[in-house]
Coordinates of C-alpha atoms and ligand atoms in Angstrom, one line a residue:
M1 CA 27.8 18.6 -85.6
E2 CA 30.3 16.6 -87.2
P3 CA 28.6 13.5 -87.3
H4 CA 25.0 14.7 -88.2
L5 CA 26.6 16.5 -91.1
R6 CA 28.1 13.1 -92.7
D7 CA 24.3 11.9 -92.4
P8 CA 22.8 14.2 -94.8
G9 CA 19.4 12.9 -94.0
R10 CA 19.3 13.9 -90.6
T11 CA 20.9 17.0 -91.9
A12 CA 18.3 17.9 -94.0
W13 CA 15.7 17.5 -91.4
A14 CA 17.5 19.1 -88.3
L15 CA 18.3 22.5 -90.3
P16 CA 14.7 24.3 -90.3
C17 CA 14.5 23.4 -86.6
L18 CA 18.1 25.1 -85.6
L19 CA 17.2 28.1 -88.0
L20 CA 13.8 28.3 -85.8
L21 CA 15.6 27.9 -82.7
A22 CA 18.4 30.3 -83.8
L23 CA 16.0 33.2 -84.4
P24 CA 16.8 35.3 -81.1
G25 CA 13.6 37.7 -81.4
V26 CA 11.0 34.7 -81.1
D27 CA 12.9 33.5 -77.9
A28 CA 13.3 36.8 -76.3
Q29 CA 9.6 37.8 -77.1
A30 CA 8.1 34.8 -75.5
R31 CA 10.3 34.8 -72.4
Q32 CA 10.0 38.5 -71.7
G33 CA 6.2 37.8 -72.2
F34 CA 5.6 35.0 -70.0
T35 CA 5.5 35.5 -66.5
L36 CA 5.1 32.9 -63.4
Q37 CA 3.6 33.9 -60.0
Q38 CA 4.4 31.5 -56.9
P39 CA 3.4 34.2 -54.0
Q40 CA 4.1 31.7 -51.3
L41 CA 7.0 31.7 -49.5
T42 CA 6.3 29.3 -46.5
Q43 CA 3.2 27.2 -45.6
M44 CA 2.6 25.2 -42.7
V45 CA 0.1 22.4 -42.9
T46 CA -0.9 19.5 -40.3
A47 CA -0.2 16.1 -41.4
G48 CA -3.6 14.4 -42.5
E49 CA -4.7 17.8 -44.2
M50 CA -4.9 19.5 -47.3
L51 CA -2.1 21.7 -48.7
T52 CA -2.7 24.4 -51.1
L53 CA 0.1 25.7 -53.6
S54 CA -0.8 29.0 -55.6
C55 CA 1.0 29.3 -58.7
T56 CA -0.4 31.6 -61.7
T57 CA 1.1 32.5 -65.3
S58 CA 0.3 35.2 -67.5
G59 CA 1.5 35.7 -71.6
I60 CA 2.5 33.0 -73.7
A61 CA 5.3 31.0 -73.7
G62 CA 6.3 28.1 -76.3
P63 CA 4.4 24.6 -76.1
G64 CA 5.1 22.4 -72.9
P65 CA 3.6 21.5 -70.0
V66 CA 3.6 23.4 -66.5
M67 CA 4.3 20.9 -63.5
W68 CA 5.1 21.1 -59.4
L69 CA 8.4 19.7 -58.6
K70 CA 9.3 19.3 -55.0
G71 CA 13.1 19.6 -54.7
W72 CA 15.5 21.0 -57.2
G73 CA 18.6 19.5 -58.6
S74 CA 19.2 15.8 -57.9
G75 CA 16.3 14.1 -56.0
N76 CA 13.7 16.4 -57.3
K77 CA 10.3 14.8 -57.6
T78 CA 7.6 15.6 -59.9
V79 CA 4.2 16.2 -57.7
Y80 CA 2.2 17.7 -61.0
N81 CA 2.5 17.4 -64.4
Q82 CA -0.4 19.1 -66.2
N83 CA 0.3 16.3 -69.3
N84 CA -0.2 13.1 -66.8
E85 CA -2.6 14.7 -64.1
N86 CA -4.0 11.4 -63.4
A87 CA -0.6 10.1 -62.1
F88 CA -0.9 12.1 -59.1
P89 CA -4.0 10.7 -57.1
R90 CA -3.3 12.8 -54.4
V91 CA -2.9 16.3 -56.5
R92 CA -6.0 17.8 -58.0
R93 CA -6.0 21.5 -59.6
A94 CA -8.1 24.2 -57.9
M95 CA -9.0 25.9 -61.5
R96 CA -9.2 22.5 -63.6
E97 CA -9.7 24.1 -67.0
S98 CA -7.5 27.3 -66.4
D99 CA -4.6 27.8 -68.5
T100 CA -3.1 30.5 -66.5
D101 CA -3.9 29.3 -62.9
F102 CA -2.1 26.1 -61.7
T103 CA -2.6 26.2 -57.8
I104 CA -2.9 22.4 -56.8
R105 CA -4.2 20.9 -53.8
I106 CA -2.6 18.0 -52.0
V107 CA -4.8 15.9 -50.0
N108 CA -3.7 14.0 -46.8
I109 CA -0.7 15.4 -46.6
Q110 CA 2.3 13.4 -44.4
P111 CA 5.3 14.3 -42.7
E112 CA 7.5 13.0 -45.8
D113 CA 5.6 16.0 -47.7
M114 CA 7.8 18.0 -46.4
G115 CA 10.1 20.0 -48.5
T116 CA 10.1 23.1 -51.2
Y117 CA 7.8 22.7 -53.9
Y118 CA 8.2 24.7 -57.4
C119 CA 5.8 25.8 -60.1
V120 CA 7.8 25.2 -62.9
K121 CA 6.7 26.2 -66.6
F122 CA 8.5 23.5 -69.2
V123 CA 8.9 23.8 -73.3
K124 CA 9.8 21.3 -75.6
G125 CA 13.6 21.8 -76.4
D126 CA 15.4 21.4 -79.7
T127 CA 16.2 17.6 -78.7
G128 CA 12.2 17.3 -78.2
D129 CA 12.7 16.9 -74.3
D130 CA 10.8 19.2 -71.9
E131 CA 13.1 21.7 -70.8
V132 CA 13.0 24.1 -67.6
F133 CA 11.8 27.5 -69.3
L134 CA 10.5 29.5 -66.3
R135 CA 10.3 28.6 -62.5
G136 CA 8.5 30.0 -59.2
N137 CA 10.1 30.9 -56.1
G138 CA 9.5 28.1 -54.6
T139 CA 7.4 27.6 -51.4
E140 CA 8.4 25.7 -48.4
V141 CA 6.4 23.4 -46.9
S142 CA 6.4 22.4 -43.2
V143 CA 4.1 19.6 -41.7
Q144 CA 3.6 19.7 -38.2
A145 CA 2.4 16.1 -37.0
K146 CA -0.1 15.1 -34.1
P147 CA 1.1 12.5 -31.8
S148 CA -0.8 9.6 -32.1
P149 CA -2.9 8.7 -29.2
P150 CA -0.8 7.5 -26.2
L151 CA -1.2 3.8 -25.5
V152 CA -0.2 2.7 -22.1
S153 CA 1.2 -0.7 -21.1
G154 CA 1.9 -2.6 -17.9
P155 CA 3.5 -5.5 -17.2
E156 CA 3.0 -8.9 -18.9
Q157 CA 1.6 -10.7 -15.5
R158 CA -0.7 -9.7 -12.7
E159 CA 1.5 -8.0 -9.5
R160 CA 0.6 -8.3 -5.7
P161 CA 0.4 -4.9 -3.9
G162 CA 3.5 -3.2 -2.6
E163 CA 5.2 -4.3 -5.9
P164 CA 6.8 -1.6 -7.5
V165 CA 5.5 -2.0 -11.3
P166 CA 6.5 -0.2 -14.6
F167 CA 4.2 1.5 -16.9
T168 CA 5.2 2.7 -20.3
C169 CA 3.7 5.6 -22.6
T170 CA 4.1 5.7 -25.9
T171 CA 3.1 7.7 -29.0
G172 CA 4.8 8.4 -32.6
G173 CA 4.7 10.3 -35.5
F174 CA 4.7 13.7 -34.4
F175 CA 6.6 16.8 -35.2
P176 CA 8.0 18.7 -34.2
D177 CA 10.0 16.9 -31.6
K178 CA 9.2 18.5 -28.7
I179 CA 6.7 17.2 -26.2
E180 CA 5.4 16.8 -22.8
V181 CA 3.9 14.0 -21.0
K182 CA 2.7 13.7 -17.5
W183 CA 1.2 10.9 -15.6
F184 CA -1.6 10.5 -13.3
K185 CA -3.3 7.9 -10.9
N186 CA -6.9 8.9 -10.6
N187 CA -6.4 12.6 -10.2
N188 CA -2.8 12.3 -8.7
P189 CA 0.3 13.1 -10.2
V190 CA 2.9 10.0 -10.5
G191 CA 6.7 11.0 -10.9
A192 CA 8.5 9.7 -13.7
Q193 CA 11.6 10.2 -15.9
P194 CA 11.6 12.4 -18.5
P195 CA 10.3 10.9 -22.0
Q196 CA 12.7 9.6 -24.6
V197 CA 12.1 11.2 -27.7
K198 CA 13.6 9.4 -31.3
E199 CA 13.4 10.0 -34.9
W200 CA 11.1 7.3 -36.3
K201 CA 10.6 7.9 -40.2
M202 CA 11.9 11.3 -41.9
K203 CA 10.7 14.4 -39.8
T204 CA 8.5 12.5 -37.4
Y205 CA 9.4 11.3 -33.7
N206 CA 8.0 8.8 -31.8
M207 CA 8.0 9.1 -27.7
S208 CA 8.1 6.7 -25.0
S209 CA 7.8 7.6 -21.1
T210 CA 8.1 5.2 -17.9
A211 CA 6.8 5.4 -14.9
V212 CA 7.1 3.3 -11.9
L213 CA 3.9 2.7 -9.6
T214 CA 3.8 0.7 -6.2
L215 CA 0.6 -0.8 -6.6
Q216 CA -2.2 -0.8 -3.3
K217 CA -4.6 -3.3 -2.6
D218 CA -7.8 -0.7 -3.1
D219 CA -6.3 -0.2 -6.5
V220 CA -9.0 -2.7 -8.1
R221 CA -10.9 0.5 -9.5
S222 CA -7.8 3.0 -10.1
Q223 CA -6.5 4.1 -13.6
L224 CA -3.3 5.1 -14.6
I225 CA -3.7 8.1 -16.9
C226 CA -0.4 9.2 -19.6
E227 CA -1.3 13.0 -20.4
V228 CA 0.4 14.4 -23.9
K229 CA 1.0 18.0 -24.8
H230 CA 1.8 18.6 -28.1
S231 CA 1.7 22.1 -30.5
T232 CA -0.3 20.7 -32.9
L233 CA -2.7 19.6 -30.4
P234 CA -5.7 22.0 -29.1
A235 CA -6.2 20.1 -26.1
P236 CA -3.8 17.1 -24.5
L237 CA -4.3 13.4 -25.3
H238 CA -5.0 11.1 -22.2
G239 CA -3.4 7.3 -22.4
R240 CA -5.8 5.6 -19.8
Y241 CA -5.1 2.3 -18.1
Q242 CA -6.9 0.2 -15.4
L243 CA -5.1 -1.0 -12.8
S244 CA -7.2 -4.0 -12.2
K245 CA -5.9 -5.3 -15.3
I246 CA -2.2 -6.1 -13.6
L247 CA -3.5 -6.1 -10.1
R248 CA -3.3 -9.3 -8.1
V249 CA -4.7 -9.3 -4.1
P250 CA -4.5 -12.8 -2.9
P251 CA -7.1 -13.9 -0.6
S252 CA -6.7 -14.3 3.2
V253 CA -8.5 -17.6 4.4
E254 CA -10.1 -18.8 7.8
V255 CA -11.8 -21.9 8.8
R256 CA -14.7 -21.4 11.8
A257 CA -16.4 -24.4 13.1
E258 CA -19.9 -23.8 14.4
P259 CA -20.9 -25.0 17.1
S260 CA -17.4 -25.5 18.9
P261 CA -17.3 -28.1 21.0
V262 CA -20.3 -30.1 19.6
E263 CA -22.3 -32.8 21.3
V264 CA -21.6 -36.2 19.8
N265 CA -24.1 -37.2 16.9
K266 CA -24.8 -33.1 16.4
T267 CA -23.7 -31.4 13.2
V268 CA -20.9 -29.0 12.8
T269 CA -20.2 -26.4 10.3
F270 CA -17.2 -25.4 9.0
S271 CA -17.2 -22.3 7.4
C272 CA -14.0 -21.1 4.9
L273 CA -13.8 -17.5 4.5
V274 CA -12.3 -16.1 1.9
R275 CA -11.7 -12.3 2.2
E276 CA -10.4 -9.5 0.0
F277 CA -9.1 -10.9 -3.3
Y278 CA -8.8 -9.7 -6.9
P279 CA -9.6 -11.1 -9.6
D280 CA -12.8 -13.3 -8.5
K281 CA -11.2 -16.0 -10.1
V282 CA -10.9 -18.5 -6.9
S283 CA -11.8 -22.7 -6.2
V284 CA -12.2 -24.1 -2.7
S285 CA -11.7 -27.7 -1.9
W286 CA -11.7 -29.5 1.5
L287 CA -10.1 -32.2 3.3
E288 CA -10.6 -34.1 6.5
N289 CA -7.7 -35.7 8.0
G290 CA -6.0 -35.3 4.5
T291 CA -8.4 -37.1 2.4
E292 CA -10.9 -35.3 0.2
M293 CA -14.3 -34.1 1.1
K294 CA -17.2 -33.2 -1.2
V295 CA -18.2 -29.4 -1.2
Q296 CA -21.6 -28.7 0.0
N297 CA -22.0 -25.2 -0.4
V298 CA -19.6 -22.9 -2.0
S299 CA -21.0 -19.1 -2.3
L300 CA -20.7 -16.7 -5.8
P301 CA -17.8 -14.6 -5.3
R302 CA -19.2 -11.5 -4.1
K303 CA -17.9 -7.8 -5.1
L304 CA -17.4 -5.7 -2.1
P305 CA -17.3 -1.8 -2.5
Q306 CA -13.9 -1.3 -3.0
G307 CA -14.0 -3.8 -6.1
L308 CA -12.3 -6.6 -4.2
F309 CA -14.4 -9.9 -4.0
E310 CA -15.1 -12.4 -1.0
L311 CA -16.4 -16.0 -0.7
R312 CA -17.8 -18.2 1.8
S313 CA -17.8 -22.2 1.7
Q314 CA -19.3 -24.5 4.1
V315 CA -19.2 -28.2 4.8
E316 CA -21.3 -30.1 7.5
V317 CA -20.0 -32.5 9.3
Q318 CA -21.5 -35.3 11.5
A319 CA -19.7 -35.0 15.1
M320 CA -19.5 -38.9 15.6
E321 CA -17.4 -39.4 18.6
E322 CA -14.4 -41.0 16.6
K323 CA -14.1 -38.1 14.9
N324 CA -13.1 -36.1 17.6
R325 CA -10.3 -34.0 17.0
S326 CA -10.1 -34.4 13.3
T327 CA -8.5 -31.6 10.9
I328 CA -10.8 -29.9 8.6
T329 CA -8.6 -27.9 5.9
C330 CA -10.0 -25.7 3.7
I331 CA -7.7 -25.2 0.5
V332 CA -8.2 -22.1 -1.8
V333 CA -6.8 -21.6 -5.2
H334 CA -6.6 -17.7 -6.3
D335 CA -5.9 -17.0 -10.3
A336 CA -3.3 -19.9 -10.9
Q337 CA -1.5 -18.9 -7.6
A338 CA 0.2 -21.8 -5.0
P339 CA -2.6 -22.9 -2.8
V340 CA -3.6 -21.2 0.2
N341 CA -5.0 -23.4 3.3
S342 CA -6.4 -23.1 6.8
S343 CA -7.4 -25.5 9.2
A344 CA -9.9 -25.8 12.2
L345 CA -10.4 -29.1 14.5
L346 CA -13.5 -31.0 14.8
W347 CA -14.0 -30.5 19.1
I348 CA -16.6 -32.8 20.5
S349 CA -17.5 -32.3 24.0
N350 CA -17.7 -35.1 26.4
P351 CA -21.0 -35.6 27.5
T352 CA -19.9 -37.3 30.9
Q353 CA -17.9 -34.2 31.6
G354 CA -20.7 -32.0 31.1
G355 CA -18.6 -30.6 28.2
L356 CA -16.5 -29.3 30.5
G357 CA -12.7 -28.9 30.2
S358 CA -12.8 -29.9 27.1
G359 CA -11.9 -27.2 24.4
F360 CA -10.9 -23.4 24.7
Q361 CA -14.1 -21.9 25.6
M362 CA -14.2 -24.1 28.8
D363 CA -10.8 -22.9 29.8
K364 CA -11.8 -19.2 29.5
E365 CA -14.7 -20.1 31.8
D366 CA -12.7 -22.0 34.4
M367 CA -10.3 -19.3 34.7
L368 CA -13.3 -16.7 35.3
I369 CA -13.9 -19.3 38.3
Y370 CA -10.8 -19.1 39.7
I371 CA -11.0 -15.0 39.3
V372 CA -14.0 -15.2 41.4
V373 CA -13.0 -17.7 44.0
G374 CA -9.4 -15.8 44.0
V375 CA -11.0 -12.7 45.5
V376 CA -14.0 -14.1 47.9
C377 CA -10.5 -15.7 49.6
T378 CA -8.9 -12.2 49.3
V379 CA -12.1 -10.7 51.2
L380 CA -12.7 -13.3 53.7
A381 CA -8.7 -13.1 54.4
L382 CA -9.1 -9.2 54.8
L383 CA -12.1 -9.7 56.9
V384 CA -10.6 -12.4 59.3
A385 CA -7.9 -10.1 60.1
A386 CA -9.9 -7.1 60.4
I387 CA -11.8 -9.1 63.2
L388 CA -8.2 -10.2 64.7
Y389 CA -7.3 -6.7 65.0
L390 CA -10.6 -5.5 66.7
I391 CA -10.6 -8.3 69.1
R392 CA -6.7 -7.4 70.0
T393 CA -7.3 -3.7 70.5
K394 CA -10.3 -4.5 72.7
Q395 CA -7.9 -6.8 74.9
I396 CA -5.0 -3.9 75.1
K397 CA -7.5 -1.9 76.5
A398 CA -8.7 -4.5 79.0
G399 CA -5.3 -5.1 79.7
K400 CA -4.4 -1.4 80.8
S401 CA -7.1 -1.3 83.5
S402 CA -5.8 -4.9 85.0
P403 CA -2.8 -4.2 87.5
S404 CA -0.1 -4.9 85.1
A405 CA 3.6 -4.4 85.5
R406 CA 5.7 -1.7 83.4
L407 CA 9.3 -2.8 83.3
H408 CA 11.8 -0.3 83.8
E409 CA 14.7 0.3 81.3
P410 CA 17.9 -1.5 82.7
E411 CA 20.3 1.7 82.3
K412 CA 17.6 3.4 84.6
S413 CA 18.0 1.2 87.3
S414 CA 20.7 1.0 89.9
E415 CA 20.4 -2.5 90.4
A416 CA 20.7 -3.4 87.0
T417 CA 23.7 -5.5 85.9
T418 CA 23.7 -4.3 82.6
Q419 CA 25.3 -0.9 81.7
E420 CA 24.7 -0.5 78.4
S421 CA 23.3 2.7 77.4
D422 CA 22.0 1.2 73.7
P423 CA 18.2 2.2 73.7
N424 CA 17.5 -0.5 71.9
N425 CA 18.5 -2.7 74.5
L426 CA 15.5 -2.2 76.2
T427 CA 13.9 -5.3 78.2
Y428 CA 10.6 -5.2 79.4
A429 CA 8.6 -7.7 81.4
D430 CA 4.7 -7.6 81.7
L431 CA 4.2 -8.8 85.5
N432 CA 0.7 -10.2 86.0
F433 CA -0.4 -10.1 89.8
E434 CA -3.6 -11.9 89.0
K435 CA -3.8 -15.7 88.6
E436 CA -6.7 -15.7 86.6
R437 CA -5.6 -13.3 84.0
K438 CA -2.3 -15.1 83.5
S439 CA -3.2 -17.5 80.9
I440 CA -5.1 -15.1 78.6
R441 CA -2.5 -12.6 78.5
R442 CA 0.0 -14.8 77.5
M443 CA -2.3 -16.5 74.7
V444 CA -2.7 -13.1 72.9
E445 CA 0.8 -11.6 73.6
M446 CA 2.4 -15.1 72.1
S447 CA 2.0 -13.9 68.6
Q448 CA 4.5 -11.1 69.3
Q449 CA 7.2 -13.1 70.3
S450 CA 8.0 -11.7 73.9
E451 CA 8.9 -13.6 76.6
Y452 CA 6.7 -13.2 79.9
A453 CA 7.6 -13.6 83.1
C454 CA 4.8 -13.9 86.0
I455 CA 5.3 -12.5 89.1
Q456 CA 3.0 -13.3 91.9
T457 CA 3.0 -11.5 94.9
N458 CA 3.2 -12.7 98.5
Q459 CA 1.4 -9.9 99.8
A460 CA -1.2 -7.4 98.5
P461 CA 0.3 -4.5 97.1
N462 CA 0.4 -1.4 98.9
G463 CA 2.6 1.3 97.2
D464 CA 6.0 2.1 95.8
D465 CA 8.5 1.2 98.5
N466 CA 6.7 -2.2 98.8
L467 CA 8.2 -3.7 95.6
T468 CA 8.4 -7.3 95.0
Y469 CA 11.4 -8.5 93.5
A470 CA 11.3 -11.8 91.5
D471 CA 14.7 -13.8 90.4
L472 CA 14.0 -14.9 87.4
D473 CA 15.9 -18.5 86.1
M474 CA 15.7 -18.3 82.8
V475 CA 16.1 -15.1 81.6
H476 CA 15.3 -14.9 77.6
L477 CA 13.7 -11.7 77.2
S478 CA 13.2 -10.2 73.7
K479 CA 14.2 -6.8 73.1
A480 CA 11.0 -5.2 72.2
P481 CA 11.0 -1.8 70.3
K482 CA 10.3 1.0 72.8
R483 CA 6.7 1.4 73.9
P484 CA 4.7 4.3 74.2
A485 CA 5.2 6.5 77.3
P486 CA 3.3 5.3 80.3
R487 CA 0.5 7.5 81.0
P488 CA 0.8 9.7 84.5
E489 CA 1.0 6.5 86.7
E490 CA -1.8 4.7 88.2
A491 CA -2.0 4.6 91.9
G492 CA -2.6 1.0 91.5
S493 CA 0.7 0.4 89.4
E494 CA 2.7 -2.1 90.3
Y495 CA 6.0 -2.3 89.6
A496 CA 9.0 -4.9 89.2
S497 CA 12.2 -5.0 88.6
V498 CA 14.1 -8.0 86.4
Q499 CA 17.7 -8.5 87.2
I500 CA 19.0 -10.4 84.4
T501 CA 22.3 -12.0 85.0
R502 CA 24.8 -11.7 81.7
K503 CA 26.1 -14.7 80.2
Ligands
NAG1 C1 11.0 35.9 -56.1 O1 12.0 36.4 -55.6 C2 12.4 37.5 -56.4 C3 14.5 37.6 -55.4 O2 14.8 36.6 -55.0 C4 11.7 38.7 -56.0 O3 12.4 39.7 -56.7 C5 10.3 38.5 -56.5 O4 9.4 39.4 -56.4 C6 10.2 37.2 -56.1 N1 8.4 36.5 -56.8 C7 7.4 36.4 -55.9 C8 6.2 35.8 -56.7 O5 7.7 36.6 -54.7
NAG2 C1 15.3 16.4 -61.5 O1 15.8 15.3 -61.3 C2 16.5 14.5 -62.9 C3 17.0 13.1 -62.4 O2 16.3 12.4 -61.8 C4 17.1 15.8 -63.4 O3 17.5 14.9 -64.7 C5 16.5 16.6 -63.5 O4 17.3 17.8 -64.6 C6 16.4 17.4 -62.6 N1 15.5 18.5 -62.6 C7 15.5 19.6 -62.0 C8 14.6 21.1 -62.4 O5 16.5 19.8 -61.3
NAG3 C1 6.4 5.1 -33.7 O1 5.1 5.4 -33.6 C2 4.0 4.8 -34.5 C3 2.5 5.7 -34.4 O2 2.4 5.6 -33.1 C4 4.1 3.5 -34.3 O3 3.0 3.0 -35.6 C5 5.5 3.0 -34.8 O4 5.4 1.8 -34.4 C6 6.4 3.7 -33.7 N1 7.6 3.1 -34.1 C7 8.4 3.0 -33.2 C8 10.0 2.2 -33.7 O5 8.3 3.0 -31.9
NAG4 C1 -24.2 -41.6 18.4 O1 -25.0 -42.2 17.3 C2 -24.2 -43.9 17.4 C3 -24.7 -44.3 15.9 O2 -26.0 -43.6 15.4 C4 -25.3 -44.2 18.3 O3 -24.5 -45.9 18.6 C5 -24.6 -43.5 19.8 O4 -25.0 -43.8 21.3 C6 -24.7 -42.3 19.9 N1 -24.5 -41.5 20.7 C7 -25.2 -40.5 21.5 C8 -24.1 -40.0 22.6 O5 -26.3 -40.2 21.1
NAG5 C1 -26.0 -22.5 1.7 O1 -25.2 -21.5 2.5 C2 -25.9 -20.3 2.9 C3 -25.6 -19.6 4.2 O2 -24.6 -19.6 4.3 C4 -28.0 -21.1 3.1 O3 -28.7 -19.9 3.2 C5 -28.0 -21.9 1.8 O4 -29.4 -22.1 2.1 C6 -27.0 -23.3 1.8 N1 -27.5 -23.8 0.9 C7 -27.3 -25.3 0.5 C8 -27.6 -25.5 -0.4 O5 -27.5 -25.7 1.5
NAG6 C1 -1.1 -25.7 4.4 O1 0.1 -24.6 4.0 C2 1.3 -25.2 4.5 C3 2.1 -23.7 4.2 O2 1.4 -22.6 4.6 C4 1.8 -26.1 3.9 O3 2.9 -26.4 4.6 C5 0.9 -27.5 4.0 O4 1.4 -28.4 3.5 C6 -0.6 -27.2 3.5 N1 -1.5 -28.1 3.8 C7 -2.1 -28.9 2.8 C8 -3.1 -29.9 3.4 O5 -2.3 -28.5 1.5
NAG7 C1 -12.4 -35.1 22.6 O1 -11.1 -34.2 22.4 C2 -11.2 -33.5 23.6 C3 -9.8 -33.2 23.8 O2 -8.9 -34.3 23.5 C4 -11.4 -34.2 25.0 O3 -11.6 -33.1 26.1 C5 -13.2 -34.5 24.5 O4 -13.5 -35.3 26.2 C6 -13.1 -35.7 23.6 N1 -14.6 -35.9 23.4 C7 -15.2 -36.8 23.3 C8 -15.9 -37.4 23.2 O5 -13.9 -37.8 23.5

């Protein structure tokens, strides 16, 4: 006060004011008569919506505005000022003309509007500035924020089936930070890492979730879905991604020639079949022995039921003799990828050979002929064998009625020089007593590699006592397997003993 008192002009002016304020009765009466009600302790609002803050007064206070402040102390912010209403475009009085109801409405609430709001009555202080006269208890406002519509992004370039491809789902600006993310391919769940949640701005969060998917050939019509659930959402939000955006199915390429082989001077059509590709961006060119050909007939890509495409290109070639074995190549460039090719040969049948032996088909026919011939030959051989067998059995029967002779086993004969008892060491000789049969028997039995000795009788046989012995100069008798035991001896059987000189 010392400096002021030295200035008499100023002191004279300030004195009545000081006197006025110094009257304690007036101040106390004003304060006691004035009340301010801020009934809402907390208020919850969703971002984008309107917030209503209630404040009513009663009684009379000194001159000065009612204001709304956000926060208290340092960092407070004036939200509404009765004396300067137009400065706050988002704020409106609920009762515009009222002197007691200072309820305000704030439109398009944002997460950053979160905080504690105070309704405050100011009065002009002794310095002429507005000073806080009375404030309400404050309303704590929390702002819930809905996540933005989820966005699914895929790789920059198209990917082939079988490749694992990462996809990312992002959403942001939500509060509180608790959020749930699920992935689906069509209706089937797809596994993913838990979402990464980061604070983006004050009181809002962003989320990113990644799922890795292996593409399939038939994914052209598939949809990848990112489902987001949040407390602010009445129903989950969905981000969708068509897999056709990043799928590339390379075509299979095949060249066919028809007819093949072709006759000289006829036309042969080469078809290039480009199958099951996606997208439909494809170009076809033809080469004949490495030289480009004029493309005559390219069909438009045809859409297959599963969403893939196929295409056919055709060229006709005159089958001039000198073009035999020319290579016709179809080159397919799909979606700016490396070219894929397929070739076929121009196969001209040789008219002098009647087309036989030229081309793969003729080889097949040849094979068939060989098979047929083989089968016929086998059947014939079997027939011959059967006939031979029949003839033989007949002759054996016939031989039994003839006066052929059984030969004894060496160990049973006392005259036999061989003393060995080996049963395999049996010696047989067929003796034929009739000259005219000799040759026939020998002929047939030759095949058995048997050795025969023919013994001629000097006189007519007439009994067991009267055996005829023959000395064999050259004894070379095979050891034949044991023959079936002879039937009861026939009366007319002749026996002969053969002596073998051992070397
Ligand atoms: C404000 O808070 C005080 C205590 O802190 C309480 O007594 C009073 O009733 C409150 N006023 C209102 C309007 O809620
Ligand atoms: C509001 O903040 C200003 C400084 O920015 C300060 O001077 C004033 O006293 C504060 N008011 C209240 C009520 O805290
Ligand atoms: C957070 O999400 C919002 C809304 O989706 C978006 O605009 C913003 O760019 C995101 N910020 C970051 C850092 O991802
Ligand atoms: C094929 O055509 C050429 C020329 O056009 C001709 O000289 C040749 O005799 C023809 N050959 C046959 C087998 O028709
Ligand atoms: C192209 O080929 C198709 C059969 O694949 C045929 O129907 C059509 O007539 C051909 N067009 C031309 C111009 O040769
Ligand atoms: C056909 O493709 C093969 C590789 O698959 C390549 O080596 C060859 O050069 C191609 N032929 C032509 C005519 O482009
Ligand atoms: C074409 O070539 C094939 C295989 O080399 C041959 O068999 C055929 O006789 C040839 N045709 C002509 C007309 O020369």
